[in-house]
Short mmCIF file of C-alpha atoms in Angstrom, two decimals:
data_model
loop_
_atom_site.label_atom_id
_atom_site.label_comp_id
_atom_site.label_asym_id
_atom_site.label_seq_id
_atom_site.Cartn_x
_atom_site.Cartn_y
_atom_site.Cartn_z
CA MET A 13 29.50 36.97 -110.72
CA LYS A 14 32.55 36.32 -108.56
CA LYS A 15 36.19 36.67 -109.55
CA ILE A 16 38.53 33.79 -110.38
CA MET A 17 41.89 33.45 -108.64
CA GLY A 18 45.03 32.08 -110.30
CA VAL A 19 47.73 30.35 -108.26
CA ASP A 20 51.27 29.48 -109.33
CA LEU A 21 52.44 27.22 -106.50
CA GLY A 22 56.10 27.35 -105.60
CA ARG A 23 58.23 25.87 -102.87
CA ALA A 24 59.18 29.26 -101.43
CA ARG A 25 57.12 31.77 -103.43
CA THR A 26 53.55 31.38 -104.67
CA GLY A 27 52.19 33.77 -107.26
CA ILE A 28 48.62 35.01 -106.99
CA ALA A 29 46.54 36.56 -109.77
CA MET A 30 42.90 37.56 -109.95
CA SER A 31 40.37 38.16 -112.69
CA ASP A 32 38.02 41.08 -113.09
CA TYR A 33 34.34 40.50 -112.29
CA GLY A 34 33.59 39.77 -115.94
CA CYS A 35 36.24 37.02 -115.87
CA LYS A 36 37.84 38.35 -119.06
CA MET A 37 41.21 39.66 -117.82
CA ALA A 38 43.79 38.34 -115.35
CA PHE A 39 45.90 40.65 -113.20
CA PRO A 40 48.96 39.75 -111.10
CA ARG A 41 48.22 40.58 -107.47
CA GLU A 42 50.86 39.37 -105.05
CA VAL A 43 53.54 36.86 -104.18
CA ILE A 44 53.15 34.86 -101.00
CA HIS A 45 56.49 34.05 -99.39
CA GLU A 46 55.75 30.94 -97.38
CA TRP A 47 57.50 27.60 -96.87
CA ASN A 48 54.98 26.12 -94.44
CA GLU A 49 52.27 24.25 -96.32
CA GLN A 50 49.44 24.91 -93.84
CA ARG A 51 50.22 28.62 -93.57
CA LEU A 52 50.38 28.85 -97.37
CA ILE A 53 46.95 27.24 -97.72
CA ASP A 54 45.59 29.58 -95.04
CA LYS A 55 46.98 32.63 -96.87
CA ILE A 56 45.48 31.47 -100.17
CA ALA A 57 42.12 30.90 -98.45
CA ASP A 58 42.28 34.32 -96.78
CA PHE A 59 43.01 36.01 -100.11
CA ALA A 60 40.07 34.20 -101.72
CA MET A 61 37.70 35.21 -98.92
CA LEU A 62 38.81 38.87 -98.90
CA ASN A 63 38.61 39.27 -102.69
CA ASP A 64 35.21 37.79 -103.59
CA ILE A 65 36.70 34.72 -105.28
CA GLY A 66 34.32 32.05 -106.57
CA GLU A 67 36.79 29.69 -108.23
CA ILE A 68 40.52 28.96 -108.01
CA VAL A 69 42.78 27.88 -110.88
CA VAL A 70 46.04 26.22 -109.84
CA GLY A 71 48.87 25.82 -112.32
CA LEU A 72 49.77 22.21 -113.02
CA PRO A 73 53.44 21.78 -114.02
CA ILE A 74 53.08 19.09 -116.66
CA ASN A 75 56.30 17.93 -118.31
CA MET A 76 56.82 18.92 -121.95
CA ASP A 77 56.07 15.33 -123.00
CA GLY A 78 52.70 15.52 -121.21
CA SER A 79 53.68 13.33 -118.28
CA HIS A 80 53.17 14.23 -114.62
CA GLY A 81 56.26 14.34 -112.45
CA ASP A 82 56.70 14.74 -108.71
CA ARG A 83 55.95 18.48 -108.76
CA ALA A 84 52.69 17.94 -110.68
CA HIS A 85 51.58 15.35 -108.13
CA GLU A 86 52.49 17.77 -105.33
CA CYS A 87 50.38 20.51 -106.95
CA GLU A 88 47.47 18.10 -107.32
CA ARG A 89 47.70 17.24 -103.62
CA LEU A 90 47.93 20.89 -102.57
CA SER A 91 45.02 21.87 -104.81
CA ASN A 92 42.88 19.27 -103.03
CA LEU A 93 43.86 20.80 -99.68
CA ILE A 94 43.02 24.29 -100.99
CA ALA A 95 39.60 23.04 -102.14
CA GLU A 96 38.94 21.46 -98.73
CA ARG A 97 39.99 24.65 -96.90
CA THR A 98 38.16 27.16 -99.12
CA LYS A 99 35.10 25.08 -100.09
CA LEU A 100 35.55 26.56 -103.60
CA PRO A 101 35.94 24.73 -106.90
CA VAL A 102 39.64 24.34 -107.68
CA ARG A 103 40.70 23.61 -111.25
CA LEU A 104 44.12 22.41 -112.31
CA TRP A 105 45.41 24.13 -115.44
CA ASP A 106 48.43 23.28 -117.59
CA GLU A 107 51.10 25.82 -116.74
CA ARG A 108 53.76 24.76 -119.23
CA CYS A 109 55.81 27.78 -120.24
CA SER A 110 53.92 30.22 -117.96
CA THR A 111 57.06 31.38 -116.15
CA VAL A 112 58.94 31.69 -119.46
CA CYS A 113 56.08 33.82 -120.82
CA ALA A 114 56.20 36.00 -117.71
CA TYR A 115 59.98 36.47 -118.03
CA ASN A 116 59.59 37.30 -121.73
CA ALA A 117 57.01 39.97 -120.88
CA PHE A 118 59.40 41.49 -118.34
CA ASP A 119 62.21 41.42 -120.92
CA GLU A 120 60.03 43.25 -123.45
CA ALA A 121 59.10 45.83 -120.81
CA GLY A 122 62.76 46.32 -119.86
CA LYS A 123 62.24 45.08 -116.28
CA PHE A 124 65.27 43.34 -114.81
CA GLY A 125 66.85 42.60 -111.44
CA LYS A 126 65.35 42.34 -107.97
CA LYS A 127 61.93 43.84 -108.77
CA ARG A 128 61.44 41.31 -111.54
CA ARG A 129 62.39 38.38 -109.31
CA GLU A 130 59.94 39.59 -106.67
CA THR A 131 56.98 39.79 -109.06
CA VAL A 132 57.54 37.11 -111.71
CA ASP A 133 55.56 34.49 -109.77
CA ALA A 134 52.46 36.71 -109.70
CA ALA A 135 52.93 37.40 -113.41
CA ALA A 136 53.17 33.64 -114.06
CA ALA A 137 49.93 33.17 -112.10
CA ALA A 138 48.32 35.80 -114.35
CA VAL A 139 49.54 33.94 -117.46
CA ILE A 140 48.01 30.70 -116.14
CA LEU A 141 44.75 32.41 -115.24
CA GLN A 142 44.52 34.30 -118.54
CA SER A 143 44.96 31.03 -120.45
CA TYR A 144 42.11 29.53 -118.43
CA LEU A 145 39.88 32.58 -118.94
CA ASP A 146 40.58 32.58 -122.69
CA SER A 147 39.55 28.92 -122.91
CA LYS A 148 36.22 29.72 -121.24
CA ASN A 149 35.42 32.75 -123.40
#
């Protein structure tokens, strides 16, 4: 069984998370700092190839009323490009409140400041991925 990768797409920072081989737990892995769309897709594809990834879950920023705004459409478009580049199944997953959940976890752990800002996107990717994994199990 291969691992599943979680992606929290951002304009400047993209959070990456990864499951264990049993696909039960999600772990934050890294934050990709990249503005260029093609380089970002290449970095996501490289991570997937180097980490035995069999499926990618991309957070879909749906509005609280369930509608899809500009950012959701952008994530849909980018997820299609990721699928083309990696040749892996890419699933879109509702990411509502994932960043808030990640910030709340940092608050509870007493993590503030620069270190938190540098890692919150990977933690949000882990929240998205864990939600997906929980729905499958």
